[in-house]
Coordinates of C-alpha atoms in Angstrom, one line a residue:
X183 CA -19.1 -30.7 -69.2
X184 CA -16.8 -27.9 -68.0
X185 CA -18.1 -24.3 -68.5
X186 CA -16.4 -21.9 -70.8
X187 CA -15.4 -18.5 -69.5
X188 CA -15.7 -15.5 -71.9
X189 CA -16.2 -11.7 -72.0
X190 CA -17.8 -9.3 -74.5
X191 CA -15.2 -7.0 -76.2
X192 CA -15.7 -3.6 -77.7
X193 CA -13.3 -2.3 -80.4
X194 CA -11.5 1.0 -80.0
X195 CA -12.1 3.0 -83.2
X196 CA -11.9 6.6 -84.0
X197 CA -15.0 8.8 -84.0
X198 CA -18.2 8.3 -82.0
X199 CA -18.8 5.1 -80.0
X200 CA -15.2 4.8 -78.9
X201 CA -15.2 4.3 -75.1
X202 CA -11.6 5.2 -74.8
X203 CA -12.0 8.8 -76.0
X204 CA -12.2 11.8 -73.6
X205 CA -15.4 13.8 -73.5
X206 CA -13.7 16.7 -75.4
X207 CA -12.8 14.4 -78.3
X208 CA -16.3 12.9 -78.5
X209 CA -17.8 16.4 -78.9
X210 CA -15.7 17.1 -82.1
X211 CA -17.5 16.8 -85.4
X212 CA -15.9 14.7 -88.2
X213 CA -14.7 17.8 -90.0
X214 CA -13.0 19.2 -86.9
X215 CA -11.6 15.8 -85.9
X216 CA -9.8 15.1 -89.2
X217 CA -6.4 16.8 -89.5
X218 CA -6.2 19.6 -92.1
X219 CA -3.4 17.8 -94.1
X220 CA -5.9 15.0 -94.9
X221 CA -8.8 17.1 -96.1
X222 CA -10.2 16.1 -99.5
X223 CA -9.5 19.5 -101.0
X224 CA -5.8 19.0 -100.7
X225 CA -5.7 15.5 -102.3
X226 CA -4.6 15.4 -106.0
X227 CA -4.0 12.4 -108.3
X228 CA -0.8 12.6 -110.3
X229 CA 0.4 10.1 -113.1
X230 CA 3.8 8.5 -112.5
X231 CA 6.0 6.6 -114.9
X232 CA 8.3 3.8 -113.8
X233 CA 11.6 3.4 -115.8
X234 CA 13.3 0.7 -113.7
X235 CA 14.5 -2.8 -114.9
X236 CA 11.1 -4.4 -114.5
X237 CA 7.7 -4.2 -113.0
X238 CA 7.5 -5.1 -109.3
X239 CA 4.2 -5.5 -107.6
X240 CA 4.4 -5.5 -103.8
X241 CA 1.4 -6.5 -101.8
X242 CA 1.2 -6.8 -98.0
X243 CA -1.3 -9.4 -96.7
X244 CA -2.1 -9.2 -93.0
X245 CA -3.0 -12.6 -91.6
X246 CA -5.7 -12.4 -88.9
X247 CA -5.0 -13.8 -85.5
X248 CA -7.0 -14.2 -82.3
X249 CA -6.3 -11.9 -79.4
X250 CA -5.1 -13.6 -76.2
X251 CA -7.4 -13.7 -73.2
X252 CA -8.0 -15.6 -69.9
X253 CA -9.5 -18.4 -72.1
X254 CA -6.0 -19.3 -73.3
X255 CA -4.6 -19.3 -69.7
X256 CA -7.2 -21.9 -68.6
X257 CA -8.0 -24.1 -71.6
X258 CA -6.1 -25.9 -74.3
X259 CA -3.9 -27.9 -71.9
X260 CA -4.1 -31.0 -69.6
X261 CA -5.3 -30.1 -66.1
X262 CA -4.5 -32.3 -63.1
X263 CA -6.2 -32.0 -59.7
X264 CA -4.5 -32.0 -57.3
X265 CA -1.2 -30.8 -58.8
X266 CA 0.6 -32.1 -55.7
X267 CA -0.9 -35.0 -53.8
X268 CA -0.1 -34.6 -50.1
X269 CA -1.2 -37.8 -48.3
X270 CA -0.5 -36.4 -44.8
X271 CA 0.0 -38.9 -42.0
X272 CA -1.1 -42.4 -43.0
X273 CA -2.0 -45.1 -40.5
X274 CA -4.2 -47.2 -42.7
X275 CA -4.3 -48.2 -46.4
X276 CA -6.1 -45.6 -48.5
X277 CA -7.2 -44.8 -52.0
X278 CA -7.0 -41.2 -53.2
X279 CA -8.4 -39.9 -56.6
X280 CA -6.2 -38.1 -59.1
X281 CA -8.4 -36.3 -61.7
X282 CA -7.1 -35.6 -65.3
X283 CA -9.1 -33.2 -67.5
X284 CA -8.5 -32.6 -71.2
X285 CA -9.1 -28.9 -71.3
X286 CA -8.6 -28.7 -75.1
X287 CA -11.8 -27.4 -76.5
X288 CA -11.7 -29.0 -79.9
X289 CA -8.8 -31.6 -79.7
X290 CA -8.9 -35.2 -78.4
X291 CA -5.9 -36.4 -76.4
X292 CA -4.5 -39.8 -75.5
X293 CA -2.8 -40.8 -72.2
X294 CA -0.1 -43.1 -73.6
X295 CA 2.2 -43.8 -70.6
X296 CA 1.9 -43.8 -66.8
X297 CA 5.1 -44.2 -64.8
X298 CA 5.5 -44.3 -61.0
X299 CA 8.9 -43.3 -59.6
X300 CA 10.1 -44.1 -56.1
X301 CA 6.6 -45.5 -55.3
X302 CA 7.2 -48.4 -52.9
X303 CA 3.8 -49.3 -51.4
X304 CA 1.9 -47.1 -54.0
X305 CA -0.2 -48.2 -57.0
X306 CA -1.6 -45.8 -59.6
X307 CA -4.2 -47.3 -61.9
X308 CA -6.6 -45.7 -64.5
X309 CA -10.1 -47.0 -64.6
X310 CA -9.6 -48.2 -68.2
X311 CA -6.7 -49.7 -70.0
X312 CA -3.9 -47.6 -71.6
X313 CA -3.7 -46.0 -74.1
X314 CA -6.6 -44.0 -72.6
X315 CA -8.4 -41.6 -75.0
X316 CA -9.7 -38.2 -73.9
X317 CA -12.4 -36.5 -75.9
X318 CA -12.4 -32.7 -75.8
X319 CA -13.3 -31.5 -72.3
X320 CA -13.4 -35.0 -70.9
X321 CA -12.3 -36.1 -67.4
X322 CA -10.7 -39.3 -66.2
X323 CA -9.9 -40.4 -62.7
X324 CA -6.8 -42.3 -61.6
X325 CA -6.8 -44.2 -58.4
X326 CA -3.8 -43.8 -56.2
X327 CA -3.7 -46.7 -53.7
X328 CA -1.4 -46.3 -50.7
X329 CA -0.5 -49.3 -48.6
X330 CA 0.2 -48.8 -44.9
X331 CA 3.2 -51.0 -45.3
X332 CA 6.3 -49.5 -46.8
X333 CA 8.9 -46.8 -46.2
X334 CA 8.2 -44.3 -43.4
X335 CA 8.6 -41.3 -45.8
X336 CA 6.5 -41.2 -49.0
X337 CA 8.1 -39.1 -51.7
X338 CA 7.0 -40.5 -55.1
X339 CA 6.3 -39.0 -58.6
X340 CA 3.7 -39.9 -61.1
X341 CA 4.8 -39.2 -64.7
X342 CA 2.0 -38.9 -67.3
X343 CA 2.8 -39.1 -71.0
X344 CA 0.3 -37.7 -73.5
X345 CA 0.7 -38.3 -77.3
X346 CA 2.1 -35.1 -78.9
X347 CA 2.3 -33.1 -75.7
X348 CA 4.8 -32.4 -73.0
X349 CA 4.7 -34.8 -70.0
X350 CA 2.8 -34.0 -66.8
X351 CA 4.2 -34.9 -63.3
X352 CA 2.5 -35.1 -60.0
X353 CA 4.4 -35.3 -56.7
X354 CA 3.0 -37.6 -54.1
X355 CA 4.2 -37.0 -50.5
X356 CA 3.2 -38.3 -47.0
X357 CA 4.3 -40.0 -43.9
X358 CA 3.4 -43.5 -42.9
X359 CA 2.4 -44.2 -39.3
X360 CA 1.3 -47.2 -37.5
X361 CA -1.2 -47.4 -34.6
X362 CA -0.1 -48.4 -31.1
X363 CA -2.9 -50.9 -30.5
X364 CA -1.6 -52.4 -27.2
X365 CA -3.5 -50.9 -24.3
X366 CA -1.7 -49.5 -21.2
X367 CA -1.6 -51.3 -17.8
X368 CA -3.8 -49.3 -15.4
X369 CA -2.1 -50.9 -12.3
X370 CA 0.2 -47.8 -12.5
X371 CA -0.8 -44.3 -13.5
X372 CA -0.5 -42.8 -17.0
X373 CA 1.9 -39.9 -16.6
X374 CA 1.5 -36.8 -18.9
X375 CA 3.7 -33.8 -19.0
X376 CA 3.4 -30.4 -20.7
X377 CA 6.7 -28.5 -21.3
X378 CA 6.5 -24.8 -22.0
X379 CA 9.5 -22.6 -22.8
X380 CA 10.0 -19.2 -21.2
X381 CA 12.8 -16.7 -21.7
X382 CA 13.1 -15.2 -18.3
X383 CA 15.6 -12.6 -17.0
X384 CA 15.9 -11.2 -13.5
X385 CA 17.4 -7.8 -12.7
X386 CA 19.7 -7.3 -9.8
X387 CA 16.9 -5.5 -8.0
X388 CA 14.6 -8.6 -8.3
X389 CA 12.3 -7.4 -11.2
X390 CA 12.0 -9.7 -14.1
X391 CA 11.1 -9.9 -17.8
X392 CA 9.5 -13.1 -19.1
X393 CA 8.7 -14.0 -22.7
X394 CA 6.9 -17.2 -23.7
X395 CA 8.6 -18.8 -26.7
X396 CA 6.3 -21.7 -27.7
X397 CA 2.8 -21.3 -29.1
X398 CA 1.9 -24.7 -27.6
X399 CA 3.7 -26.8 -25.1
X400 CA 5.5 -30.0 -25.9
X401 CA 3.6 -32.9 -24.6
X402 CA 4.7 -36.4 -23.6
X403 CA 2.9 -39.4 -22.2
X404 CA 4.4 -42.4 -20.3
X405 CA 2.6 -45.6 -19.4
X406 CA 3.3 -49.3 -18.6
X407 CA 2.3 -52.3 -20.7
X408 CA 1.9 -55.9 -19.6
X409 CA 1.1 -58.4 -22.3
X410 CA 1.2 -62.1 -22.9
X411 CA 0.8 -64.7 -25.6
X412 CA -0.3 -63.4 -29.0
X413 CA -0.5 -59.7 -27.9
X414 CA 3.0 -60.0 -26.6
X415 CA 4.3 -61.3 -29.9
X416 CA 2.5 -58.5 -31.8
X417 CA 4.0 -55.9 -29.5
X418 CA 7.6 -57.1 -29.9
X419 CA 7.2 -57.4 -33.7
X420 CA 5.9 -53.8 -33.9
X421 CA 8.8 -52.5 -31.7
X422 CA 11.3 -54.4 -33.8
X423 CA 10.1 -52.7 -37.1
X424 CA 8.8 -49.3 -36.1
X425 CA 10.6 -48.0 -33.0
X426 CA 12.1 -44.9 -34.6
X427 CA 9.0 -44.0 -36.7
X428 CA 5.8 -42.0 -36.0
X429 CA 3.0 -43.8 -34.2
X430 CA -0.7 -42.9 -33.9
X431 CA -0.9 -43.1 -30.1
X432 CA -4.2 -43.4 -28.4
X433 CA -4.7 -41.0 -25.5
X434 CA -5.6 -43.7 -23.0
X435 CA -7.3 -41.6 -20.3
X436 CA -9.8 -40.1 -22.8
X437 CA -11.5 -43.4 -23.6
X438 CA -15.2 -43.4 -24.6
X439 CA -17.5 -46.3 -25.4
X440 CA -19.8 -46.1 -28.4
X441 CA -23.4 -45.5 -27.3
X442 CA -24.7 -46.6 -30.7
X443 CA -23.4 -48.9 -33.5
X444 CA -21.4 -47.3 -36.4
X445 CA -22.2 -48.7 -39.8
X446 CA -19.7 -49.4 -42.5
X447 CA -19.2 -46.3 -44.6
X448 CA -20.3 -44.0 -41.8
X449 CA -19.1 -40.4 -41.8
X450 CA -20.1 -39.6 -38.2
X451 CA -19.2 -41.2 -34.9
X452 CA -21.5 -40.4 -31.9
X453 CA -19.5 -39.4 -28.8
X454 CA -19.7 -36.7 -26.1
X455 CA -16.5 -34.7 -26.9
X456 CA -16.4 -32.2 -24.0
X457 CA -13.1 -32.3 -22.1
X458 CA -11.5 -34.9 -24.4
X459 CA -8.6 -34.5 -26.7
X460 CA -10.3 -34.9 -30.1
X461 CA -9.0 -32.4 -32.7
X462 CA -9.9 -31.7 -36.3
X463 CA -7.2 -33.1 -38.5
X464 CA -6.0 -35.7 -36.0
X465 CA -6.8 -39.4 -35.8
X466 CA -9.1 -41.4 -33.6
X467 CA -9.2 -45.1 -33.0
X468 CA -12.1 -47.6 -32.9
X469 CA -10.7 -50.5 -30.9
X470 CA -11.9 -54.0 -30.0
X471 CA -8.5 -55.8 -29.8
X472 CA -4.8 -55.6 -30.6
X473 CA -5.5 -56.8 -34.1
X474 CA -9.1 -55.5 -34.4
X475 CA -9.1 -51.8 -34.7
X476 CA -9.5 -49.0 -37.2
X477 CA -8.0 -45.5 -37.4
X478 CA -10.3 -42.7 -38.7
X479 CA -9.4 -39.1 -39.5
X480 CA -11.4 -36.4 -37.7
X481 CA -12.7 -33.6 -40.0
X482 CA -14.8 -31.7 -37.4
X483 CA -15.4 -32.0 -33.7
X484 CA -18.9 -31.3 -32.5
X485 CA -20.4 -31.5 -29.0
X486 CA -22.1 -34.9 -29.5
X487 CA -20.3 -36.5 -32.5
X488 CA -17.2 -36.6 -34.7
X489 CA -17.4 -35.9 -38.4
X490 CA -14.9 -38.0 -40.4
X491 CA -12.8 -37.0 -43.4
X492 CA -13.4 -40.4 -44.9
X493 CA -16.0 -43.1 -44.3
X494 CA -15.3 -46.1 -42.0
X495 CA -14.2 -49.3 -43.7
X496 CA -16.2 -51.6 -41.5
X497 CA -19.0 -51.7 -39.0
X498 CA -18.5 -51.2 -35.2
X499 CA -20.9 -52.4 -32.5
X500 CA -22.2 -50.6 -29.5
X501 CA -19.6 -50.6 -26.7
X502 CA -16.6 -50.4 -29.0
X503 CA -13.8 -48.3 -27.4
X504 CA -13.1 -44.9 -29.0
X505 CA -9.8 -43.1 -28.3
X506 CA -8.5 -39.8 -29.6
X507 CA -5.0 -40.2 -31.1
X508 CA -1.9 -38.1 -31.5
X509 CA 1.1 -38.5 -33.7
X510 CA 4.0 -39.5 -31.4
X511 CA 7.5 -40.9 -31.3
X512 CA 9.1 -43.1 -28.7
X513 CA 11.6 -41.1 -26.6
X514 CA 13.8 -44.2 -26.3
X515 CA 13.5 -47.8 -27.2
X516 CA 11.7 -49.4 -24.2
X517 CA 13.4 -52.1 -22.2
X518 CA 11.4 -55.2 -22.2
X519 CA 11.3 -57.2 -19.0
X520 CA 10.4 -60.9 -19.6
X521 CA 8.4 -61.9 -16.5
X522 CA 8.1 -65.4 -18.0
X523 CA 8.3 -67.1 -21.4
X524 CA 5.0 -65.7 -22.3
X525 CA 4.6 -62.4 -20.3
X526 CA 6.5 -59.2 -20.7
X527 CA 6.3 -55.8 -19.0
X528 CA 7.7 -52.5 -20.4
X529 CA 7.6 -48.8 -19.8
X530 CA 7.0 -46.7 -22.9
X531 CA 7.3 -42.9 -23.1
X532 CA 6.2 -41.0 -26.2
X533 CA 6.8 -37.4 -27.3
X534 CA 3.7 -36.0 -29.1
X535 CA 4.8 -35.1 -32.6
X536 CA 2.1 -32.4 -33.3
X537 CA 0.9 -29.2 -31.7
X538 CA -1.7 -29.9 -28.9
X539 CA -3.8 -26.7 -28.6
X540 CA -6.1 -26.1 -25.7
X541 CA -8.2 -23.2 -24.5
X542 CA -6.3 -21.1 -21.9
X543 CA -8.6 -19.9 -19.1
X544 CA -7.4 -17.8 -16.1
X545 CA -8.9 -18.2 -12.6
X546 CA -12.2 -16.3 -12.2
X547 CA -11.2 -14.2 -9.1
X548 CA -9.0 -11.2 -9.8
X549 CA -7.2 -8.7 -7.6
X550 CA -5.2 -5.7 -8.7
X551 CA -5.1 -6.8 -12.4
X552 CA -4.0 -10.4 -11.7
X553 CA -6.1 -13.6 -11.1
X554 CA -6.2 -15.2 -7.7
X555 CA -5.8 -19.0 -7.4
X556 CA -8.7 -19.8 -5.1
X557 CA -8.2 -23.5 -5.3
X558 CA -7.1 -24.9 -2.0
X559 CA -4.1 -27.3 -2.4
X560 CA -4.9 -30.9 -1.9
X561 CA -3.4 -32.2 1.3
X562 CA -3.2 -35.8 0.4
X563 CA 0.5 -35.0 0.4
X564 CA 1.7 -32.3 2.8
X565 CA 2.1 -28.9 1.2
X566 CA 5.6 -27.5 1.4
X567 CA 6.9 -23.9 1.6
X568 CA 10.4 -22.4 1.5
X569 CA 11.7 -18.9 1.8
X570 CA 14.7 -18.9 -0.5
X571 CA 17.3 -16.1 -0.8
X572 CA 19.4 -15.1 -3.8
X573 CA 22.8 -15.1 -2.2
X574 CA 26.2 -14.5 -3.8
X575 CA 29.2 -16.0 -2.1
X576 CA 32.8 -14.9 -2.4
X577 CA 35.3 -17.4 -0.9
X578 CA 39.0 -17.1 -1.5
X579 CA 39.7 -20.2 0.6
X580 CA 42.2 -18.3 2.8
X581 CA 40.0 -15.7 4.7
X582 CA 36.5 -15.1 5.7
X583 CA 33.7 -15.8 3.3
X584 CA 31.8 -12.8 2.0
X585 CA 28.1 -13.4 1.5
X586 CA 25.7 -10.8 0.0
X587 CA 21.9 -11.0 -0.3
X588 CA 21.5 -9.6 -3.8
X589 CA 17.8 -8.6 -3.8
X590 CA 17.1 -8.6 0.0
X591 CA 13.9 -10.4 -0.9
X592 CA 12.5 -13.7 0.3
X593 CA 11.7 -15.7 -2.8
X594 CA 8.8 -17.8 -1.5
X595 CA 8.4 -21.2 -3.0
X596 CA 5.2 -23.2 -2.3
X597 CA 3.9 -26.4 -3.6
X598 CA 0.3 -26.8 -4.8
X599 CA -1.5 -30.0 -5.6
X600 CA -4.8 -30.9 -7.2
X601 CA -6.9 -34.1 -6.9
X602 CA -9.0 -34.0 -10.1
X603 CA -12.2 -36.0 -10.4
X604 CA -13.9 -36.3 -13.8
X605 CA -13.4 -34.7 -17.2
X606 CA -14.5 -31.2 -16.3
X607 CA -12.0 -30.9 -13.5
X608 CA -9.2 -32.2 -15.8
X609 CA -10.2 -29.8 -18.6
X610 CA -10.2 -26.9 -16.1
X611 CA -6.8 -27.8 -14.8
X612 CA -5.4 -28.1 -18.4
X613 CA -6.9 -24.7 -19.3
X614 CA -5.2 -23.2 -16.2
X615 CA -1.8 -24.8 -17.2
X616 CA -2.1 -23.3 -20.7
X617 CA -3.0 -19.9 -19.2
X618 CA 0.0 -19.9 -16.9
X619 CA 2.2 -20.7 -20.0
X620 CA 5.1 -22.0 -18.0
X621 CA 6.8 -19.3 -16.0
X622 CA 5.3 -16.5 -18.0
X623 CA 1.9 -16.0 -16.2
X624 CA 1.5 -14.3 -12.9
X625 CA -1.1 -15.3 -10.3
X626 CA -1.9 -14.5 -6.7
X627 CA -1.2 -17.5 -4.5
X628 CA -2.7 -17.3 -1.0
X629 CA -1.0 -19.4 1.7
X630 CA -4.5 -20.8 2.7
X631 CA -3.3 -20.9 6.3
X632 CA -4.2 -19.0 9.5
X633 CA -1.5 -16.3 9.1
X634 CA -3.4 -13.7 11.0
X635 CA -6.0 -14.1 13.8
X636 CA -8.6 -11.3 14.2
X637 CA -9.2 -10.3 17.8
X638 CA -11.7 -7.4 17.6
X639 CA -14.8 -6.8 15.5
X640 CA -14.5 -4.4 12.5
X641 CA -17.3 -2.2 11.2
X642 CA -18.2 -1.9 7.5
X643 CA -16.3 1.4 7.3
X644 CA -13.4 0.2 9.4
X645 CA -9.9 0.3 7.9
X646 CA -7.9 -1.3 10.7
X647 CA -7.7 -4.9 11.8
X648 CA -6.5 -5.8 15.3
X649 CA -4.9 -9.2 15.2
X650 CA -3.0 -11.5 17.4
X651 CA 0.7 -10.7 17.6
X652 CA 2.6 -12.7 14.9
X653 CA 5.7 -10.6 14.3
X654 CA 4.3 -8.8 11.2
X655 CA 5.5 -5.4 12.4
X656 CA 8.9 -6.6 13.6
X657 CA 9.9 -9.0 10.9
X658 CA 7.7 -8.7 7.8
X659 CA 7.6 -4.9 7.6
X660 CA 5.3 -4.9 4.5
X661 CA 8.0 -6.6 2.3
X662 CA 7.1 -8.0 -1.1
X663 CA 5.0 -11.0 -0.6
X664 CA 3.7 -9.9 2.8
X665 CA 1.6 -6.8 2.2
X666 CA -1.6 -8.3 0.6
X667 CA -4.1 -10.4 2.5
X668 CA -7.1 -12.7 1.7
X669 CA -9.9 -12.6 4.2
X670 CA -12.3 -15.6 4.0
X671 CA -15.5 -15.2 5.9
X672 CA -17.7 -18.1 7.1
X673 CA -20.5 -16.8 5.0
X674 CA -18.5 -17.7 1.9
X675 CA -17.5 -14.1 1.0
X676 CA -13.8 -13.5 0.2
X677 CA -12.2 -10.1 0.5
X678 CA -8.8 -8.9 -0.8
X679 CA -7.0 -5.9 0.7
X680 CA -3.6 -4.3 0.7
X681 CA -2.0 -3.6 4.1
X682 CA -0.7 0.0 4.0
X683 CA 0.8 0.0 7.5
X684 CA 1.4 -2.4 10.4
X685 CA 1.9 -1.4 14.1
X686 CA 2.8 -3.3 17.2
X687 CA 0.2 -2.4 19.9
X688 CA 1.6 -4.6 22.7
X689 CA 3.1 -8.0 23.2
X690 CA -0.2 -9.7 22.3
X691 CA -1.6 -7.5 19.6
X692 CA -0.8 -5.9 16.3
X693 CA -2.8 -3.5 14.1
X694 CA -3.0 -3.6 10.3
X695 CA -4.2 -0.5 8.4
X696 CA -5.9 -1.4 5.1
X697 CA -6.0 0.6 1.9
X698 CA -9.8 0.6 1.8
X699 CA -12.8 -0.2 4.1
X700 CA -14.0 -3.7 4.2
X701 CA -17.5 -2.8 3.2
X702 CA -19.0 -5.4 5.5
X703 CA -19.0 -5.7 9.3
X704 CA -17.1 -8.7 10.6
X705 CA -16.6 -10.3 14.0
X706 CA -13.8 -12.7 15.0
X707 CA -16.1 -15.7 15.0
X708 CA -17.3 -14.8 11.5
X709 CA -13.8 -15.1 10.0
X710 CA -12.7 -18.4 8.6
X711 CA -9.1 -17.5 7.7
X712 CA -6.9 -14.5 7.0
X713 CA -3.9 -15.5 4.8
X714 CA -1.1 -13.6 3.1
X715 CA -1.1 -13.6 -0.7
X716 CA 2.0 -13.5 -2.9
X717 CA 2.2 -12.7 -6.6
X718 CA 3.9 -15.8 -8.1
X719 CA 4.6 -17.8 -11.2
X720 CA 5.3 -21.4 -11.9
X721 CA 8.8 -22.6 -10.7
X722 CA 9.3 -24.7 -13.8
X723 CA 8.2 -24.7 -17.5
X724 CA 7.1 -28.3 -17.1
X725 CA 3.9 -29.4 -15.4
X726 CA 2.8 -33.0 -14.9
X727 CA -0.5 -34.7 -14.7
X728 CA -0.8 -38.3 -13.3
X729 CA -3.9 -40.2 -14.6
X730 CA -4.8 -42.7 -11.9
X731 CA -7.8 -43.8 -13.9
X732 CA -9.4 -42.8 -17.2
X733 CA -10.8 -39.3 -17.7
X734 CA -14.1 -40.1 -15.8
X735 CA -12.1 -41.0 -12.7
X736 CA -9.1 -39.6 -10.7
X737 CA -6.0 -37.7 -11.6
X738 CA -3.3 -36.0 -9.6
X739 CA -1.2 -32.9 -10.3
X740 CA 1.5 -31.1 -8.3
X741 CA 3.5 -28.0 -9.1
X742 CA 5.5 -25.3 -7.3
X743 CA 5.0 -21.6 -7.4
X744 CA 7.8 -19.0 -6.9
X745 CA 7.3 -15.4 -5.8
X746 CA 7.6 -12.8 -8.6
X747 CA 9.8 -10.4 -6.6
X748 CA 9.5 -6.8 -7.4
X749 CA 6.6 -7.4 -9.8
X750 CA 4.2 -7.3 -6.9
X751 CA 2.1 -4.0 -6.8

């Protein structure tokens, strides 16, 4: 039975005991409180004689009525929970409860009619036949069954008619999805791209302003599919019916295998979630075959398990595949290559249709307020570097060509590659990509090459480095991008310093004056590498990750960094 809410009232009357009187009025005696015109000594009874046409007796009867309160705002009506049934994204058939409560304290009600408007694929049924009586304060539950088959957009209305009362309507909304159950072909990598958006403007001097415009990057995934026989027929049938709709797409690299069986009706799935793309509110897939799978909605992600929003509908054995899923749409209808009468190959690319949040983590090493990318670029492919100029050209076709270097800066562009092994390495790379936020984030990029070669030992209090002649004094002249160095020692220690001056000693030697002592004595044989560092940002708002195998194996990533110009301290 539902509880009644009430409160104790206290009347406001004259005299003592009235909580609404001021202190001064409460201190008055009754004689002083009553006005003089109403004192008993001034009241006199006088006889009157009526000489009109007849005797008229007038009486005023005040009918009592109950004062309104919060009780009237809550009770004496039909309550429906929820008032709007939002089904969200549906990938499987479901049944949702719709609760009706007769909130009349002393009146019985009757549900006489139940009408479903625009409800293709929906069924609403009470748990007893109509007309359905409600005793005072009684609840009844209606079952709203939603089939996975039907229109892509669910926008239905349930009209409830009660005898003697105004009708009650409940809006039912949602979006039907279908799972993509056909696994990818790992003979080719699964390509993933993250596209940020940065509003960036460069001044004529070379300084810049950069504003990130997206809270989370847009994400897309491309992969190949090779199927034959029954799986091929299922694949083509799905594409024929669902190409333009929303799919629940498994994130293929983030596969896990169940370490323990999951019973029917379970609300938890055991899995180590670190570094994987599980998210509360998203879907996950238990998969054993193209037609043998189940989508479950994740309510909470814990370190060793997933908590589900609704129980599983069947049992799943140990070793069943588990994938995190994301809502996605096909970028274009894939072109199917028929390798034979039974075998097809296609390339599918999906745009993720929901925000994909990830923790943004900057590199641990810092220098002058900006992180330093200490990761050495993978040299499986040769690193590339270019020193671009922002040149404006004026050509009238009839005379000499006028060329002007606008900023007089070398806009260094360097490539950087990662070879990632395992989930932790991929998760760290993704955190770095989210921190860089497209072209918005600034990071120090060392060349990781032998740019300077130390010739003479330096004491701990020394502030000058004598190095092999490399043209630093003649050509670099402490320009932006060539006045900060990274000194890597063979002991593993790394030092960062700013070069405050550079002098040419002779044809074989140059001397660099540093802004601070090194704090440690170093000899030429104790130096592993001295490299220039350039404050840079990503050259593009799009970064790509190529999954060669699943998340426990190998992945490759390659980006380019561009110097930040006058932003360098």
